[in-house]
Amino acid sequence: AQTVTQSQPEMSVQEAETVTLSCTYDTSESDYYLFWYKQPPSRQMILVIRQEAYKQQNATENRFSVNFQKAAKSFSLKISDSQLGDAAMYFCAYRSRSTGANSKLTFGKGITLSVRP
Amino acid sequence: DAGITQSPRHKVTETGTPVTLRCHQTENHRYMYWYRQDPGHGLRLIHYSYGVKDTDKGEVSDGYSVSRSKTEDFLLTLESATSSQTSVYFCAIKNRADTEAFFGQGTRLTVV
C-alpha cells in the first residue's frame, strides 16, 4: 500500500519570503501522480500543483514549484514571495496512474502554514 | 466549479441514530470517493465507487456503508452514529481522463 508522510505539522514564513514544505512517499509503482492541495479556513480543497512521475521536469505554477526526487521518493513544495493568502493547511497526495479500483488519492496528514506580516 | 454538491453542509445528531450524507454530481464522473478529515490524520478514504453499483472499502470503512444506484449520487450512511464519527466529510469525483480529483465543500458532522 502507498503511504504519504508529512513530518512537519506546522511551519511559519515571513511575508515575501520563500518557504519549502516537505513530503515523502512510499510506493512500489513506477507510474503515478503527486499533488499538493491547499485548504484555507473555508475548508475548500484547492489543487495547487501536480507532478507526473514519468516527467523529469519539476512542475511550476506561478509562485509554486516542486522539487520532485523520484529515487528518493521526495516531493517538496516551494512557495516563493509568500503572501498572506497562502496561509492554509497544505496536503501532499499520491495517486496511482492505474484506473479502476486503484484510482484513489492517498493523503499525508497535512501541514499548517502561517504567514507573518 | 466541478458540479459537485454535498448535503447537508452541517449536521448534529445523537449517538445511535442513522445518518446519511449525500454527494451529488452533475458532471457524469465515473469515480466518486468519501473521505473524512480529522486533526492530525489528514484525509482518510472511507469508501469509493468506480461505477454504478461498483463500490469498495477504503482504509477507515468500519461503521460506514455506501450506495451508488445512479451515476450522479453517492450516499454515505452511518448506520448507528458514534462520537468517534464526529468529523468533516468530503466527497470527491474524478473521471477516467482526469488527473486530479475535484472536491465538494465538505460536511461537518457532530455526533453528541
Short mmCIF file of C-alpha atoms in Angstrom, two decimals:
data_model
loop_
_atom_site.label_atom_id
_atom_site.label_comp_id
_atom_site.label_asym_id
_atom_site.label_seq_id
_atom_site.Cartn_x
_atom_site.Cartn_y
_atom_site.Cartn_z
CA ALA A 1 0.00 0.00 0.00
CA GLN A 2 1.13 3.52 -0.68
CA THR A 3 1.87 5.91 2.15
CA VAL A 4 2.44 9.66 2.22
CA THR A 5 4.36 11.30 5.05
CA GLN A 6 4.39 14.95 6.01
CA SER A 7 6.55 15.12 9.10
CA GLN A 8 6.24 18.84 9.85
CA PRO A 9 2.86 19.67 11.42
CA GLU A 10 3.38 23.43 11.30
CA MET A 11 5.55 26.00 9.59
CA SER A 12 5.75 29.74 9.56
CA VAL A 13 7.11 32.16 6.97
CA GLN A 14 7.58 35.90 6.73
CA GLU A 15 5.55 37.63 4.06
CA ALA A 16 7.52 37.92 0.78
CA GLU A 17 9.94 35.19 1.84
CA THR A 18 10.26 31.66 0.49
CA VAL A 19 9.18 28.51 2.29
CA THR A 20 9.53 24.82 1.47
CA LEU A 21 7.07 22.18 2.63
CA SER A 22 8.34 18.60 2.73
CA CYS A 23 6.66 15.37 1.68
CA THR A 24 7.90 11.84 1.25
CA TYR A 25 6.00 8.84 -0.03
CA ASP A 26 6.40 5.14 -0.38
CA THR A 27 5.27 3.08 -3.35
CA SER A 28 6.34 0.11 -5.39
CA GLU A 29 4.84 1.56 -8.55
CA SER A 30 6.78 3.42 -11.20
CA ASP A 31 3.96 5.44 -12.74
CA TYR A 32 1.88 7.73 -10.58
CA TYR A 33 0.84 11.28 -9.83
CA LEU A 34 1.72 13.51 -6.92
CA PHE A 35 -0.28 16.54 -5.80
CA TRP A 36 -0.23 19.42 -3.39
CA TYR A 37 -3.64 20.60 -2.19
CA LYS A 38 -4.32 23.77 -0.24
CA GLN A 39 -7.11 24.01 2.32
CA PRO A 40 -7.85 27.54 3.56
CA PRO A 41 -10.14 28.19 6.54
CA SER A 42 -13.11 27.96 4.17
CA ARG A 43 -12.43 24.20 4.13
CA GLN A 44 -12.38 24.05 0.32
CA MET A 45 -9.77 21.70 -1.15
CA ILE A 46 -7.84 23.53 -3.86
CA LEU A 47 -5.34 21.88 -6.16
CA VAL A 48 -2.07 23.82 -6.07
CA ILE A 49 0.18 21.77 -8.32
CA ARG A 50 0.60 18.27 -9.73
CA GLN A 51 3.51 16.21 -10.92
CA GLU A 52 3.52 13.18 -13.19
CA ALA A 53 6.14 10.67 -12.12
CA TYR A 54 7.28 9.93 -15.67
CA LYS A 55 8.20 13.59 -16.20
CA GLN A 56 11.66 14.54 -15.00
CA GLN A 57 10.97 18.26 -15.16
CA ASN A 58 9.68 19.77 -11.94
CA ALA A 59 6.22 21.29 -12.17
CA THR A 60 5.77 25.04 -11.70
CA GLU A 61 2.63 27.14 -11.25
CA ASN A 62 3.40 30.84 -10.81
CA ARG A 63 4.88 31.21 -7.30
CA PHE A 64 4.57 27.50 -6.57
CA SER A 65 7.12 24.92 -7.66
CA VAL A 66 8.06 21.42 -6.65
CA ASN A 67 11.28 19.54 -6.14
CA PHE A 68 10.50 16.01 -7.27
CA GLN A 69 13.15 13.44 -6.43
CA LYS A 70 11.81 10.12 -7.70
CA ALA A 71 14.64 7.92 -6.46
CA ALA A 72 14.43 9.45 -3.00
CA LYS A 73 10.59 9.42 -3.12
CA SER A 74 10.53 13.03 -2.10
CA PHE A 75 8.11 15.72 -3.28
CA SER A 76 8.54 19.14 -1.68
CA LEU A 77 6.58 22.31 -2.40
CA LYS A 78 8.32 25.67 -2.61
CA ILE A 79 6.28 28.83 -2.21
CA SER A 80 8.09 31.97 -3.35
CA ASP A 81 7.18 35.54 -2.40
CA SER A 82 4.79 34.28 0.28
CA GLN A 83 1.53 36.17 0.64
CA LEU A 84 -0.94 36.39 3.50
CA GLY A 85 -3.42 34.45 1.38
CA ASP A 86 -1.05 31.50 1.32
CA ALA A 87 -1.83 30.80 4.98
CA ALA A 88 -3.63 27.46 4.97
CA MET A 89 -3.24 23.77 5.53
CA TYR A 90 -1.35 22.01 2.76
CA PHE A 91 -1.73 18.35 1.90
CA CYS A 92 0.55 16.18 -0.15
CA ALA A 93 -1.24 13.39 -2.03
CA TYR A 94 -0.42 10.37 -4.19
CA ARG A 95 -2.43 8.60 -6.85
CA SER A 96 -1.57 5.59 -8.93
CA ARG A 97 -1.78 6.12 -12.65
CA SER A 98 -3.77 2.92 -12.99
CA THR A 99 -7.53 3.13 -13.37
CA GLY A 100 -10.41 1.21 -11.87
CA ALA A 101 -10.33 0.23 -8.24
CA ASN A 102 -6.83 1.64 -7.71
CA SER A 103 -7.73 5.15 -8.78
CA LYS A 104 -7.82 6.78 -5.37
CA LEU A 105 -5.89 9.52 -3.60
CA THR A 106 -3.75 8.84 -0.55
CA PHE A 107 -3.10 11.91 1.59
CA GLY A 108 -0.47 12.94 4.08
CA LYS A 109 -1.51 14.37 7.44
CA GLY A 110 -1.07 17.93 6.30
CA ILE A 111 0.96 20.91 7.39
CA THR A 112 -0.38 24.20 8.69
CA LEU A 113 1.38 27.16 7.14
CA SER A 114 1.14 30.56 8.77
CA VAL A 115 2.36 33.76 7.10
CA ARG A 116 3.68 36.60 9.28
CA PRO A 117 3.02 40.15 8.02
CA ASP B 1 -16.93 24.62 -10.22
CA ALA B 2 -16.79 20.87 -10.86
CA GLY B 3 -20.53 20.45 -10.30
CA ILE B 4 -20.32 18.59 -7.02
CA THR B 5 -22.64 19.25 -4.11
CA GLN B 6 -22.65 17.77 -0.64
CA SER B 7 -25.68 17.78 1.63
CA PRO B 8 -26.19 18.61 4.34
CA ARG B 9 -23.31 21.01 4.97
CA HIS B 10 -23.68 20.76 8.73
CA LYS B 11 -25.42 18.22 10.91
CA VAL B 12 -25.66 17.47 14.61
CA THR B 13 -27.02 14.08 15.54
CA GLU B 14 -27.32 11.87 18.57
CA THR B 15 -25.35 8.73 19.26
CA GLY B 16 -27.06 5.65 17.90
CA THR B 17 -29.09 7.38 15.21
CA PRO B 18 -28.67 6.64 11.49
CA VAL B 19 -27.24 9.38 9.30
CA THR B 20 -26.98 9.64 5.53
CA LEU B 21 -24.76 12.11 3.71
CA ARG B 22 -25.31 12.77 0.06
CA CYS B 23 -22.86 13.61 -2.68
CA HIS B 24 -24.40 14.77 -5.94
CA GLN B 25 -22.53 15.49 -9.17
CA THR B 26 -23.67 16.86 -12.49
CA GLU B 27 -20.55 16.01 -14.50
CA ASN B 28 -21.14 12.30 -15.16
CA HIS B 29 -17.83 11.43 -13.49
CA ARG B 30 -17.16 7.74 -13.10
CA TYR B 31 -15.27 7.77 -9.81
CA MET B 32 -16.64 9.06 -6.53
CA TYR B 33 -14.99 9.00 -3.10
CA TRP B 34 -15.86 9.64 0.52
CA TYR B 35 -13.11 10.90 2.84
CA ARG B 36 -13.12 12.00 6.44
CA GLN B 37 -10.82 14.69 7.76
CA ASP B 38 -9.64 14.71 11.36
CA PRO B 39 -6.89 16.78 13.03
CA GLY B 40 -3.56 15.00 12.85
CA HIS B 41 -4.83 12.45 10.34
CA GLY B 42 -5.26 14.35 7.11
CA LEU B 43 -7.91 12.94 4.79
CA ARG B 44 -8.62 9.23 5.03
CA LEU B 45 -10.58 7.26 2.48
CA ILE B 46 -13.80 5.66 3.75
CA HIS B 47 -15.33 4.16 0.61
CA TYR B 48 -15.16 4.77 -3.09
CA SER B 49 -17.06 3.92 -6.23
CA TYR B 50 -15.78 3.24 -9.73
CA GLY B 51 -19.16 2.91 -11.37
CA VAL B 52 -22.85 2.45 -10.67
CA LYS B 53 -23.22 -0.27 -8.05
CA ASP B 54 -19.43 -0.74 -8.01
CA THR B 55 -18.03 0.23 -4.63
CA ASP B 56 -15.13 -0.77 -2.45
CA LYS B 57 -13.79 -0.10 1.02
CA GLY B 58 -11.13 2.39 1.94
CA GLU B 59 -8.85 2.43 4.96
CA VAL B 60 -11.46 3.51 7.55
CA SER B 61 -14.66 1.84 6.39
CA ASP B 62 -15.85 0.29 9.68
CA GLY B 63 -19.21 1.72 10.73
CA TYR B 64 -19.95 3.13 7.26
CA SER B 65 -21.80 1.87 4.23
CA VAL B 66 -22.31 3.39 0.80
CA SER B 67 -24.62 3.09 -2.14
CA ARG B 68 -24.49 4.28 -5.71
CA SER B 69 -27.64 3.40 -7.60
CA LYS B 70 -27.12 6.07 -10.25
CA THR B 71 -24.12 7.91 -11.64
CA GLU B 72 -24.84 11.25 -10.06
CA ASP B 73 -25.39 10.24 -6.42
CA PHE B 74 -23.08 8.59 -3.90
CA LEU B 75 -24.58 8.13 -0.45
CA LEU B 76 -22.63 7.57 2.76
CA THR B 77 -24.58 6.04 5.64
CA LEU B 78 -23.65 5.78 9.28
CA GLU B 79 -25.97 3.01 10.46
CA SER B 80 -25.61 3.92 14.14
CA ALA B 81 -23.61 7.08 14.67
CA THR B 82 -20.90 7.16 17.34
CA SER B 83 -18.93 10.07 18.79
CA SER B 84 -15.80 8.80 17.01
CA GLN B 85 -17.54 9.57 13.74
CA THR B 86 -17.62 13.28 14.51
CA SER B 87 -15.61 14.65 11.62
CA VAL B 88 -15.62 16.65 8.42
CA TYR B 89 -16.63 14.51 5.47
CA PHE B 90 -15.54 15.24 1.92
CA CYS B 91 -16.81 13.83 -1.31
CA ALA B 92 -14.59 13.85 -4.39
CA ILE B 93 -15.17 13.00 -8.02
CA LYS B 94 -12.94 12.12 -10.93
CA ASN B 95 -13.27 10.88 -14.47
CA ARG B 96 -11.01 8.36 -16.15
CA ALA B 97 -9.34 11.12 -18.18
CA ASP B 98 -8.87 13.45 -15.22
CA THR B 99 -5.56 13.70 -13.47
CA GLU B 100 -6.86 15.22 -10.27
CA ALA B 101 -9.99 14.76 -8.20
CA PHE B 102 -12.45 17.57 -7.51
CA PHE B 103 -13.77 18.02 -4.00
CA GLY B 104 -17.07 19.08 -2.56
CA GLN B 105 -17.35 21.73 0.14
CA GLY B 106 -17.41 19.23 2.99
CA THR B 107 -19.99 18.25 5.60
CA ARG B 108 -19.31 18.88 9.26
CA LEU B 109 -20.96 16.10 11.27
CA THR B 110 -21.14 16.24 15.04
CA VAL B 111 -22.33 13.20 16.99
CA VAL B 112 -23.37 14.06 20.56
#
